mmCIF file of C-alpha atoms in Angstrom:
data_model
loop_
_atom_site.group_PDB
_atom_site.id
_atom_site.type_symbol
_atom_site.label_atom_id
_atom_site.label_comp_id
_atom_site.label_asym_id
_atom_site.label_seq_id
_atom_site.Cartn_x
_atom_site.Cartn_y
_atom_site.Cartn_z
ATOM 1 C CA MET V 19 179.965 188.087 277.116
ATOM 2 C CA LYS V 20 183.295 186.552 276.097
ATOM 3 C CA LYS V 21 186.445 188.431 276.863
ATOM 4 C CA ALA V 22 188.561 189.760 274.018
ATOM 5 C CA LYS V 23 191.456 187.393 274.847
ATOM 6 C CA ASP V 24 189.088 184.388 274.555
ATOM 7 C CA ILE V 25 187.748 185.526 271.184
ATOM 8 C CA LEU V 26 191.205 186.117 269.701
ATOM 9 C CA ASN V 27 192.599 182.666 270.461
ATOM 10 C CA ALA V 28 194.437 180.589 267.823
ATOM 11 C CA THR V 29 191.392 178.556 266.755
ATOM 12 C CA ASN V 30 189.189 181.576 266.209
ATOM 13 C CA LEU V 31 191.932 183.418 264.344
ATOM 14 C CA THR V 32 192.331 180.463 261.984
ATOM 15 C CA ARG V 33 188.592 180.390 261.320
ATOM 16 C CA MET V 34 188.578 184.119 260.642
ATOM 17 C CA VAL V 35 191.472 183.842 258.169
ATOM 18 C CA ILE V 36 189.741 180.969 256.317
ATOM 19 C CA ALA V 37 186.453 182.898 256.172
ATOM 20 C CA LEU V 38 188.246 185.989 254.829
ATOM 21 C CA ALA V 39 190.009 183.916 252.168
ATOM 22 C CA VAL V 40 186.694 182.395 251.047
ATOM 23 C CA LEU V 41 185.119 185.860 250.884
ATOM 24 C CA LEU V 42 187.978 187.250 248.772
ATOM 25 C CA SER V 43 187.722 184.261 246.416
ATOM 26 C CA LEU V 44 184.008 184.875 245.948
ATOM 27 C CA VAL V 45 184.673 188.552 245.198
ATOM 28 C CA ALA V 46 187.321 187.611 242.621
ATOM 29 C CA ILE V 47 184.962 185.138 240.957
ATOM 30 C CA PHE V 48 182.257 187.794 240.852
ATOM 31 C CA LEU V 49 184.571 190.368 239.259
ATOM 32 C CA VAL V 50 185.671 187.903 236.585
ATOM 33 C CA ALA V 51 182.060 186.933 235.940
ATOM 34 C CA THR V 52 181.061 190.556 235.437
ATOM 35 C CA ARG V 53 183.705 190.887 232.706
ATOM 36 C CA ARG V 54 182.624 187.722 230.955
ATOM 37 C CA VAL V 55 178.852 187.655 230.863
ATOM 38 C CA PRO V 56 177.476 184.534 229.103
ATOM 39 C CA SER V 57 174.006 184.527 227.632
ATOM 40 C CA VAL V 58 172.013 182.145 225.461
ATOM 41 C CA ILE V 59 170.582 183.691 222.287
ATOM 42 C CA GLY V 60 168.244 182.458 219.583
ATOM 43 C CA GLY V 61 168.902 179.005 218.099
ATOM 44 C CA GLY V 62 170.782 177.785 221.179
ATOM 45 C CA GLU V 63 173.848 179.930 220.463
ATOM 46 C CA CYS V 64 175.896 181.089 223.436
ATOM 47 C CA ARG V 65 177.449 184.519 223.636
ATOM 48 C CA SER V 66 179.926 185.927 226.166
ATOM 49 C CA VAL V 67 181.033 189.541 226.504
ATOM 50 C CA VAL V 68 184.507 190.542 227.698
ATOM 51 C CA VAL V 69 185.276 194.122 228.732
ATOM 52 C CA VAL V 70 188.947 194.925 228.167
ATOM 53 C CA SER V 71 190.793 195.626 231.421
ATOM 54 C CA SER V 72 194.202 197.127 232.111
ATOM 55 C CA GLY V 73 196.935 194.677 231.102
ATOM 56 C CA ASP V 74 194.715 192.677 228.738
ATOM 57 C CA THR V 75 196.070 191.886 225.283
ATOM 58 C CA LEU V 76 194.196 190.619 222.255
ATOM 59 C CA SER V 77 196.323 187.453 222.292
ATOM 60 C CA ASP V 78 195.561 186.681 225.948
ATOM 61 C CA LEU V 79 191.823 187.245 225.527
ATOM 62 C CA LEU V 80 191.600 185.055 222.418
ATOM 63 C CA LEU V 81 193.701 182.228 223.891
ATOM 64 C CA THR V 82 191.501 182.279 227.001
ATOM 65 C CA GLN V 83 188.507 181.607 224.735
ATOM 66 C CA GLY V 84 190.174 178.441 223.404
ATOM 67 C CA LEU V 85 191.413 179.833 220.084
ATOM 68 C CA SER V 86 194.700 178.499 218.700
ATOM 69 C CA GLN V 87 197.846 180.581 218.305
ATOM 70 C CA ARG V 88 197.376 180.335 214.526
ATOM 71 C CA ASP V 89 193.882 181.833 214.861
ATOM 72 C CA VAL V 90 195.221 184.544 217.163
ATOM 73 C CA ASN V 91 197.890 185.581 214.643
ATOM 74 C CA GLU V 92 195.434 185.604 211.737
ATOM 75 C CA ILE V 93 192.777 187.565 213.655
ATOM 76 C CA ALA V 94 195.346 190.176 214.743
ATOM 77 C CA ALA V 95 196.524 190.592 211.142
ATOM 78 C CA VAL V 96 192.981 190.872 209.749
ATOM 79 C CA LEU V 97 191.941 193.426 212.393
ATOM 80 C CA LYS V 98 194.954 195.610 211.653
ATOM 81 C CA LYS V 99 194.628 195.366 207.863
ATOM 82 C CA ASP V 100 190.855 195.638 207.392
ATOM 83 C CA ALA V 101 189.666 197.532 210.488
ATOM 84 C CA GLY V 102 192.692 199.599 211.552
ATOM 85 C CA ILE V 103 192.665 198.027 215.030
ATOM 86 C CA SER V 104 196.095 197.132 216.411
ATOM 87 C CA THR V 105 195.620 197.686 220.149
ATOM 88 C CA LEU V 106 192.792 197.396 222.672
ATOM 89 C CA ARG V 107 191.824 200.156 225.096
ATOM 90 C CA ALA V 108 191.172 199.276 228.727
ATOM 91 C CA ASP V 109 187.684 200.066 230.076
ATOM 92 C CA ARG V 110 186.553 201.234 226.604
ATOM 93 C CA ASP V 111 186.706 198.354 224.130
ATOM 94 C CA LYS V 112 184.837 195.090 224.503
ATOM 95 C CA LEU V 113 184.739 191.757 222.687
ATOM 96 C CA GLU V 114 181.713 189.509 222.111
ATOM 97 C CA PHE V 115 182.298 185.775 221.481
ATOM 98 C CA THR V 116 179.602 183.585 219.926
ATOM 99 C CA ARG V 117 179.486 179.776 219.976
ATOM 100 C CA ASP V 118 176.955 177.326 218.534
ATOM 101 C CA SER V 119 176.686 175.860 222.034
ATOM 102 C CA ASP V 120 178.303 176.339 225.415
ATOM 103 C CA ASP V 121 181.097 173.815 224.738
ATOM 104 C CA ALA V 122 181.553 174.569 221.013
ATOM 105 C CA PRO V 123 184.498 176.555 219.552
ATOM 106 C CA VAL V 124 184.148 180.266 218.886
ATOM 107 C CA SER V 125 182.348 180.852 215.572
ATOM 108 C CA LYS V 126 182.098 184.641 215.626
ATOM 109 C CA ILE V 127 183.893 187.519 217.335
ATOM 110 C CA VAL V 128 182.611 191.076 217.517
ATOM 111 C CA VAL V 129 185.023 193.836 218.531
ATOM 112 C CA VAL V 130 183.218 196.953 219.776
ATOM 113 C CA PRO V 131 185.605 199.953 219.701
ATOM 114 C CA SER V 132 182.772 202.502 219.980
ATOM 115 C CA PRO V 133 178.987 202.572 220.452
ATOM 116 C CA TRP V 134 178.648 203.437 216.749
ATOM 117 C CA ARG V 135 181.016 200.908 215.206
ATOM 118 C CA GLN V 136 181.342 197.142 215.404
ATOM 119 C CA VAL V 137 183.899 194.901 213.737
ATOM 120 C CA GLU V 138 182.628 191.381 213.045
ATOM 121 C CA LEU V 139 185.026 188.461 212.580
ATOM 122 C CA THR V 140 183.800 185.121 211.225
ATOM 123 C CA CYS V 141 185.646 181.926 210.293
ATOM 124 C CA ASP V 142 184.757 179.935 207.165
ATOM 125 C CA GLU V 143 184.906 176.131 206.783
ATOM 126 C CA SER V 144 188.544 176.245 205.682
ATOM 127 C CA GLY V 145 189.547 178.111 208.842
ATOM 128 C CA VAL V 146 190.093 181.526 207.218
ATOM 129 C CA TRP V 147 188.961 184.544 209.231
ATOM 130 C CA ASP V 148 187.036 187.349 207.529
ATOM 131 C CA CYS V 149 186.459 190.861 208.882
ATOM 132 C CA LYS V 150 183.732 193.418 208.163
ATOM 133 C CA THR V 151 182.842 196.729 209.790
ATOM 134 C CA VAL V 152 179.236 197.538 210.700
ATOM 135 C CA GLU V 153 178.184 201.121 211.403
ATOM 136 C CA VAL V 154 175.522 201.361 214.125
ATOM 137 C CA ALA V 155 172.599 203.665 213.274
ATOM 138 C CA ARG V 156 172.273 206.691 215.535
ATOM 139 C CA ASP V 157 169.081 208.222 216.839
ATOM 140 C CA THR V 158 170.231 211.860 216.772
ATOM 141 C CA ARG V 159 168.180 214.584 218.437
ATOM 142 C CA ALA V 160 168.670 218.352 218.440
ATOM 143 C CA MET V 161 168.390 219.772 221.974
ATOM 144 C CA TRP V 162 167.953 223.442 222.921
ATOM 145 C CA ARG V 163 169.281 224.922 226.147
ATOM 146 C CA GLY V 164 169.218 228.588 227.081
ATOM 147 C CA GLY V 165 170.337 230.648 230.054
ATOM 148 C CA GLU V 166 171.261 234.044 231.429
ATOM 149 C CA ILE V 167 174.422 235.436 233.011
ATOM 150 C CA LEU V 168 173.783 236.334 236.658
ATOM 151 C CA ASP V 169 175.767 238.748 238.786
ATOM 152 C CA GLY V 170 179.194 237.224 239.509
ATOM 153 C CA ASP V 171 178.687 234.469 236.932
ATOM 154 C CA SER V 172 181.094 233.112 234.384
ATOM 155 C CA PHE V 173 179.717 231.801 231.109
ATOM 156 C CA TYR V 174 180.715 228.282 232.140
ATOM 157 C CA LEU V 175 178.763 228.438 235.407
ATOM 158 C CA ALA V 176 175.722 229.913 233.659
ATOM 159 C CA GLY V 177 175.967 227.211 230.994
ATOM 160 C CA GLN V 178 176.095 224.456 233.590
ATOM 161 C CA ARG V 179 173.059 225.916 235.327
ATOM 162 C CA ALA V 180 171.235 225.913 231.981
ATOM 163 C CA GLY V 181 171.897 222.168 231.657
ATOM 164 C CA ILE V 182 174.428 222.342 228.817
ATOM 165 C CA PRO V 183 176.798 219.323 228.949
ATOM 166 C CA ALA V 184 180.429 220.124 229.817
ATOM 167 C CA GLY V 185 181.801 218.863 226.493
ATOM 168 C CA ILE V 186 179.357 221.027 224.541
ATOM 169 C CA LEU V 187 180.291 224.069 226.647
ATOM 170 C CA ILE V 188 183.953 223.588 225.738
ATOM 171 C CA GLU V 189 183.062 223.508 222.030
ATOM 172 C CA VAL V 190 180.936 226.658 222.426
ATOM 173 C CA TYR V 191 183.868 228.365 224.163
ATOM 174 C CA ASP V 192 186.098 227.525 221.201
ATOM 175 C CA LEU V 193 183.545 228.922 218.745
ATOM 176 C CA LEU V 194 182.775 232.139 220.604
ATOM 177 C CA ALA V 195 186.458 232.818 221.349
ATOM 178 C CA PHE V 196 186.833 233.961 217.723
ATOM 179 C CA GLU V 197 184.474 236.881 218.416
ATOM 180 C CA MET V 198 184.468 237.401 222.188
ATOM 181 C CA ASP V 199 186.734 238.084 225.112
ATOM 182 C CA PHE V 200 185.206 236.061 227.953
ATOM 183 C CA GLU V 201 186.942 238.220 230.541
ATOM 184 C CA ARG V 202 185.554 241.558 229.349
ATOM 185 C CA ASP V 203 182.462 240.719 227.294
ATOM 186 C CA VAL V 204 180.487 238.743 229.900
ATOM 187 C CA ARG V 205 178.068 240.803 232.007
ATOM 188 C CA ALA V 206 175.019 240.089 234.156
ATOM 189 C CA GLY V 207 171.777 240.084 232.182
ATOM 190 C CA GLN V 208 173.216 238.693 228.951
ATOM 191 C CA LYS V 209 171.232 235.804 227.496
ATOM 192 C CA PHE V 210 172.464 232.912 225.412
ATOM 193 C CA TRP V 211 171.282 229.646 223.910
ATOM 194 C CA VAL V 212 172.834 226.575 222.309
ATOM 195 C CA LEU V 213 171.362 224.022 219.895
ATOM 196 C CA TYR V 214 173.343 220.779 219.945
ATOM 197 C CA GLU V 215 173.053 217.078 219.125
ATOM 198 C CA GLU V 216 172.495 214.181 221.519
ATOM 199 C CA ASN V 217 172.978 210.654 220.154
ATOM 200 C CA PHE V 218 170.772 207.790 221.363
ATOM 201 C CA SER V 219 170.829 204.041 220.834
ATOM 202 C CA ASP V 220 167.919 201.794 221.844
ATOM 203 C CA GLY V 221 166.313 204.751 223.595
ATOM 204 C CA LYS V 222 169.363 205.481 225.794
ATOM 205 C CA LYS V 223 171.647 208.488 225.427
ATOM 206 C CA VAL V 224 175.171 207.468 224.436
ATOM 207 C CA ASP V 225 177.013 210.729 223.791
ATOM 208 C CA ASN V 226 176.762 214.283 222.519
ATOM 209 C CA GLY V 227 177.204 215.280 218.895
ATOM 210 C CA ASN V 228 177.899 218.612 217.232
ATOM 211 C CA VAL V 229 177.023 222.167 218.187
ATOM 212 C CA LEU V 230 174.400 223.121 215.580
ATOM 213 C CA ALA V 231 173.874 226.766 216.500
ATOM 214 C CA VAL V 232 174.795 229.209 219.253
ATOM 215 C CA SER V 233 173.701 232.723 220.171
ATOM 216 C CA PHE V 234 175.178 235.097 222.772
ATOM 217 C CA GLN V 235 174.235 238.690 223.594
ATOM 218 C CA ALA V 236 177.778 240.081 223.669
ATOM 219 C CA LEU V 237 178.733 243.683 224.379
ATOM 220 C CA ARG V 238 179.690 244.248 220.750
ATOM 221 C CA GLY V 239 176.327 242.899 219.566
ATOM 222 C CA ASN V 240 174.545 239.593 219.270
ATOM 223 C CA VAL V 241 176.922 236.815 218.186
ATOM 224 C CA GLU V 242 175.238 234.029 216.204
ATOM 225 C CA MET V 243 176.811 230.969 214.601
ATOM 226 C CA TYR V 244 175.152 228.213 212.566
ATOM 227 C CA ARG V 245 176.700 224.912 211.466
ATOM 228 C CA PHE V 246 176.195 224.330 207.731
ATOM 229 C CA ARG V 247 177.414 221.813 205.145
ATOM 230 C CA LYS V 248 178.448 223.355 201.827
ATOM 231 C CA SER V 249 177.771 221.791 198.428
ATOM 232 C CA ASP V 250 181.348 220.468 198.301
ATOM 233 C CA GLY V 251 180.748 218.533 201.539
ATOM 234 C CA THR V 252 182.842 220.738 203.822
ATOM 235 C CA ILE V 253 181.288 221.961 207.080
ATOM 236 C CA GLY V 254 181.713 225.354 208.708
ATOM 237 C CA TYR V 255 180.051 227.874 211.012
ATOM 238 C CA TYR V 256 178.420 230.993 209.597
ATOM 239 C CA ASP V 257 176.682 234.076 210.946
ATOM 240 C CA ALA V 258 173.041 234.886 210.246
ATOM 241 C CA GLU V 259 173.932 236.380 206.850
ATOM 242 C CA GLY V 260 176.002 233.419 205.724
ATOM 243 C CA ASN V 261 179.402 235.016 206.327
ATOM 244 C CA GLY V 262 182.151 232.855 207.802
ATOM 245 C CA ALA V 263 181.903 232.968 211.598
ATOM 246 C CA ILE V 264 185.177 231.150 212.250
ATOM 247 C CA LYS V 265 187.949 233.691 211.991
ATOM 248 C CA SER V 266 191.488 232.961 210.922
ATOM 249 C CA LEU V 267 192.741 233.934 214.396
ATOM 250 C CA LYS V 268 191.393 233.671 217.924
ATOM 251 C CA ARG V 269 191.272 236.725 220.149
ATOM 252 C CA THR V 270 191.934 234.629 223.246
ATOM 253 C CA PRO V 271 194.205 231.606 222.623
ATOM 254 C CA ILE V 272 193.703 230.208 226.153
ATOM 255 C CA ASN V 273 190.003 229.771 226.943
ATOM 256 C CA ASN V 274 188.650 231.318 230.138
ATOM 257 C CA ALA V 275 192.002 232.888 231.048
ATOM 258 C CA LYS V 276 191.850 236.163 232.984
ATOM 259 C CA ILE V 277 193.328 239.261 231.336
ATOM 260 C CA THR V 278 195.875 240.918 233.606
ATOM 261 C CA SER V 279 197.133 243.610 231.236
ATOM 262 C CA ASN V 280 195.536 245.057 228.103
ATOM 263 C CA PHE V 281 196.973 246.385 224.879
ATOM 264 C CA SER V 282 198.158 249.960 225.494
ATOM 265 C CA LYS V 283 200.335 252.604 223.875
ATOM 266 C CA LYS V 284 201.456 253.735 227.329
ATOM 267 C CA ARG V 285 201.918 251.350 230.242
ATOM 268 C CA LYS V 286 204.313 251.395 233.180
ATOM 269 C CA HIS V 287 206.357 248.237 232.807
ATOM 270 C CA PRO V 288 206.126 246.131 236.011
ATOM 271 C CA VAL V 289 209.798 245.046 235.769
ATOM 272 C CA LEU V 290 211.597 247.907 234.006
ATOM 273 C CA GLY V 291 209.673 250.615 235.898
ATOM 274 C CA PHE V 292 209.302 253.082 233.037
ATOM 275 C CA THR V 293 206.395 253.759 230.681
ATOM 276 C CA ARG V 294 206.327 252.218 227.213
ATOM 277 C CA ALA V 295 203.850 250.627 224.831
ATOM 278 C CA HIS V 296 202.351 247.245 225.740
ATOM 279 C CA LYS V 297 201.967 245.677 222.315
ATOM 280 C CA GLY V 298 199.849 242.705 223.310
ATOM 281 C CA VAL V 299 197.473 241.289 225.905
ATOM 282 C CA ASP V 300 198.524 239.311 228.990
ATOM 283 C CA PHE V 301 196.509 236.272 230.090
ATOM 284 C CA ARG V 302 197.023 234.857 233.581
ATOM 285 C CA ALA V 303 197.528 231.083 233.659
ATOM 286 C CA SER V 304 199.455 228.640 235.801
ATOM 287 C CA THR V 305 202.901 227.431 234.778
ATOM 288 C CA GLY V 306 202.687 224.515 232.353
ATOM 289 C CA THR V 307 199.292 225.446 230.879
ATOM 290 C CA PRO V 308 199.320 224.463 227.164
ATOM 291 C CA ILE V 309 199.396 227.389 224.724
ATOM 292 C CA PRO V 310 197.488 226.661 221.482
ATOM 293 C CA ALA V 311 198.209 228.407 218.202
ATOM 294 C CA ALA V 312 195.588 231.088 217.582
ATOM 295 C CA GLY V 313 195.456 230.123 213.926
ATOM 296 C CA ALA V 314 197.028 227.892 211.313
ATOM 297 C CA GLY V 315 200.377 229.048 209.978
ATOM 298 C CA ARG V 316 204.132 228.544 209.866
ATOM 299 C CA VAL V 317 206.562 229.103 212.757
ATOM 300 C CA ILE V 318 208.994 231.862 211.756
ATOM 301 C CA ALA V 319 210.698 232.326 215.158
ATOM 302 C CA ARG V 320 211.321 230.096 218.166
ATOM 303 C CA SER V 321 213.883 231.652 220.422
ATOM 304 C CA TYR V 322 214.735 233.526 223.641
ATOM 305 C CA ASN V 323 215.331 237.190 224.377
ATOM 306 C CA ARG V 324 215.518 239.203 227.584
ATOM 307 C CA GLY V 325 212.110 240.794 227.201
ATOM 308 C CA HIS V 326 209.933 237.964 225.875
ATOM 309 C CA GLY V 327 211.877 235.076 227.384
ATOM 310 C CA ASN V 328 210.998 231.930 225.460
ATOM 311 C CA PHE V 329 208.738 232.973 222.583
ATOM 312 C CA VAL V 330 207.200 231.636 219.368
ATOM 313 C CA LYS V 331 206.163 233.722 216.383
ATOM 314 C CA ILE V 332 203.794 232.402 213.691
ATOM 315 C CA ARG V 333 203.056 233.823 210.239
ATOM 316 C CA HIS V 334 199.462 233.091 209.205
ATOM 317 C CA ASN V 335 199.256 234.746 205.786
ATOM 318 C CA GLY V 336 200.623 237.757 203.981
ATOM 319 C CA SER V 337 199.100 240.143 206.521
ATOM 320 C CA TYR V 338 198.928 238.510 209.955
ATOM 321 C CA GLU V 339 201.479 237.231 212.484
ATOM 322 C CA THR V 340 201.058 236.250 216.149
ATOM 323 C CA LEU V 341 203.599 236.099 218.979
ATOM 324 C CA TYR V 342 203.451 234.103 222.248
ATOM 325 C CA ALA V 343 205.915 235.050 224.993
ATOM 326 C CA HIS V 344 207.234 234.087 228.467
ATOM 327 C CA MET V 345 206.900 230.343 227.806
ATOM 328 C CA SER V 346 208.329 227.914 230.328
ATOM 329 C CA ARG V 347 209.209 225.573 227.447
ATOM 330 C CA PHE V 348 208.442 224.892 223.799
ATOM 331 C CA ALA V 349 206.216 222.066 222.599
ATOM 332 C CA LYS V 350 208.021 219.072 221.122
ATOM 333 C CA GLY V 351 208.330 219.207 217.347
ATOM 334 C CA VAL V 352 207.618 222.940 217.083
ATOM 335 C CA ASN V 353 210.596 224.515 215.317
ATOM 336 C CA VAL V 354 211.246 227.298 212.829
ATOM 337 C CA GLY V 355 209.608 226.234 209.573
ATOM 338 C CA THR V 356 207.038 223.950 211.243
ATOM 339 C CA ASN V 357 203.498 224.248 209.905
ATOM 340 C CA VAL V 358 200.997 224.297 212.775
ATOM 341 C CA ARG V 359 197.234 223.949 212.775
ATOM 342 C CA GLN V 360 194.814 226.120 214.716
ATOM 343 C CA GLY V 361 194.591 224.891 218.315
ATOM 344 C CA GLN V 362 197.853 222.918 218.180
ATOM 345 C CA THR V 363 199.961 223.261 221.347
ATOM 346 C CA ILE V 364 203.106 225.266 220.567
ATOM 347 C CA GLY V 365 204.423 225.790 224.089
ATOM 348 C CA TYR V 366 203.574 226.075 227.781
ATOM 349 C CA VAL V 367 202.896 229.040 230.056
ATOM 350 C CA GLY V 368 205.816 230.263 232.129
ATOM 351 C CA SER V 369 207.485 233.390 233.470
ATOM 352 C CA THR V 370 210.697 233.680 231.459
ATOM 353 C CA GLY V 371 212.106 237.053 230.406
ATOM 354 C CA TYR V 372 210.790 240.311 231.888
ATOM 355 C CA SER V 373 207.881 238.837 233.820
ATOM 356 C CA THR V 374 206.594 239.072 237.384
ATOM 357 C CA GLY V 375 204.592 235.836 237.285
ATOM 358 C CA PRO V 376 203.364 233.052 235.014
ATOM 359 C CA HIS V 377 201.231 234.325 232.130
ATOM 360 C CA LEU V 378 200.920 234.363 228.349
ATOM 361 C CA HIS V 379 201.789 237.561 226.493
ATOM 362 C CA TYR V 380 199.916 237.426 223.163
ATOM 363 C CA GLU V 381 200.437 239.758 220.210
ATOM 364 C CA ILE V 382 198.784 240.157 216.800
ATOM 365 C CA ILE V 383 200.761 241.944 214.102
ATOM 366 C CA LYS V 384 198.885 243.122 210.983
ATOM 367 C CA ASP V 385 200.947 244.276 208.017
ATOM 368 C CA GLY V 386 203.911 244.815 210.320
ATOM 369 C CA VAL V 387 201.965 246.905 212.878
ATOM 370 C CA HIS V 388 200.901 245.676 216.328
ATOM 371 C CA VAL V 389 197.118 245.778 216.790
ATOM 372 C CA ASN V 390 194.816 245.203 219.740
ATOM 373 C CA PRO V 391 193.811 241.484 219.721
ATOM 374 C CA MET V 392 190.545 242.345 221.487
ATOM 375 C CA THR V 393 189.281 244.885 218.948
ATOM 376 C CA VAL V 394 190.938 244.192 215.586
ATOM 377 C CA LYS V 395 188.556 242.998 212.859
ATOM 378 C CA LEU V 396 189.691 239.495 211.986
ATOM 379 C CA PRO V 397 189.216 237.896 208.563
ATOM 380 C CA ALA V 398 187.004 234.827 208.196
ATOM 381 C CA ILE V 399 188.515 231.554 207.031
ATOM 382 C CA SER V 400 185.881 230.961 204.333
ATOM 383 C CA ASN V 401 182.630 232.511 203.161
ATOM 384 C CA LEU V 402 179.794 230.908 201.220
ATOM 385 C CA ASN V 403 179.474 231.297 197.475
ATOM 386 C CA LYS V 404 176.267 232.666 195.982
ATOM 387 C CA GLU V 405 174.572 229.271 195.577
ATOM 388 C CA ASP V 406 175.517 227.991 199.040
ATOM 389 C CA LYS V 407 174.535 231.274 200.681
ATOM 390 C CA LYS V 408 171.040 230.997 199.188
ATOM 391 C CA LYS V 409 170.701 227.452 200.550
ATOM 392 C CA PHE V 410 172.055 228.584 203.922
ATOM 393 C CA ILE V 411 169.492 231.389 204.263
ATOM 394 C CA GLU V 412 166.679 228.901 203.531
ATOM 395 C CA TYR V 413 168.126 226.447 206.040
ATOM 396 C CA ARG V 414 168.494 229.139 208.706
ATOM 397 C CA LYS V 415 164.866 230.253 208.301
ATOM 398 C CA THR V 416 163.667 226.655 208.663
ATOM 399 C CA LEU V 417 165.875 226.183 211.699
ATOM 400 C CA GLU V 418 164.670 229.402 213.329
ATOM 401 C CA SER V 419 161.031 228.301 213.150
ATOM 402 C CA ALA V 420 162.026 225.115 214.970
ATOM 403 C CA LEU V 421 164.061 227.135 217.477
ATOM 404 C CA GLU V 422 160.983 229.191 218.369
ATOM 405 C CA ARG V 423 159.113 226.005 219.318
ATOM 406 C CA LEU V 424 162.035 224.695 221.366
ATOM 407 C CA GLN V 425 162.436 227.982 223.233
ATOM 408 C CA LYS V 426 158.802 227.794 224.300
ATOM 409 C CA ASN V 427 159.166 224.154 225.365
ATOM 410 C CA PRO V 428 162.817 223.262 226.155
ATOM 411 C CA SER V 429 161.841 219.670 227.026
ATOM 412 C CA MET V 430 161.088 219.027 223.348
ATOM 413 C CA PHE V 431 163.675 217.980 220.757
ATOM 414 C CA ILE V 432 164.035 217.885 216.974
ATOM 415 C CA GLN V 433 164.492 214.453 215.423
ATOM 416 C CA LEU V 434 167.392 214.641 212.947
#
């Protein structure tokens, strides 16, 4: 066996450095090749696919393919004007280049900004580039998943165990938050199910679609929501009777936040030390957590006082207002007079004012009187008219017969 000092002599070190350099070069060539995958297609045409990487620009990618600067400028202008594409996204977008042969100029470019949309660019004999958008057909399937809350469970954990995708669970949270308090309404033994879309292409799942229906055995009664398109083309969620299931305000603005103090007419204040009414509900959250508006409306106050610290107050209609207190800071662009949409971030959790720790203090005021956000009956955004309600009831009955089959065999799906 050679000694270490013999192995690490100058000659061997040089050989090792050269071998390492060759290896790194091969790796680099491989990585480039995986981004630009050439293939021969029917008629002798050659196609190469380029996946956009960090730092790539449209100009650089086109010039690399042998296109002139004039072509680059024209293609960029056509993409922006006719397809609304002005930038490329790293690791998401890809470009396909087609040539009549391996050494021929590019005759066709396909930009793929999503699995369901392609933008095709072709050049005519006079050198003018044309752009058209092609929508890719989806194979959409309705999937059913059901589960049960176990002792110590959260709805999210139970949903994961039931096989519901994370993105769908977040949407279900947003829907149920109009009717439920996930801190107080979730108990062991409650059952739930979700009907949602999965989109396939060429037999492979690409992404998830919409939540079609959801059911949860809440403490206040079974909560059911069905997605339905009205005759005017608008889409909403409705209960089993066709009444609007999406309320104008959410009971819990921050999903899955733990309640630390409930609405009460008599509560010993943790800072002041004496008993007084607690006119809202406190949700524990870490500093900097975004605070979404509980409903659409107009900002009527954005200020600071000793009790609430930084706070925002929103008027939603002639009857309802909401207040959000103890913010660490306000969201950019949210000022008095600003119209906000439901779910829009208006500020960030903090501990300003009379507060012992970071949390959101949330109030609902109805006709000038503070009400309990967890129990107040909230108005629906929109209900169905007589004609649409009749169609909805028929649709729901048809859907329920399909749901019965899926519940008996969860591995099945409904072709949409």
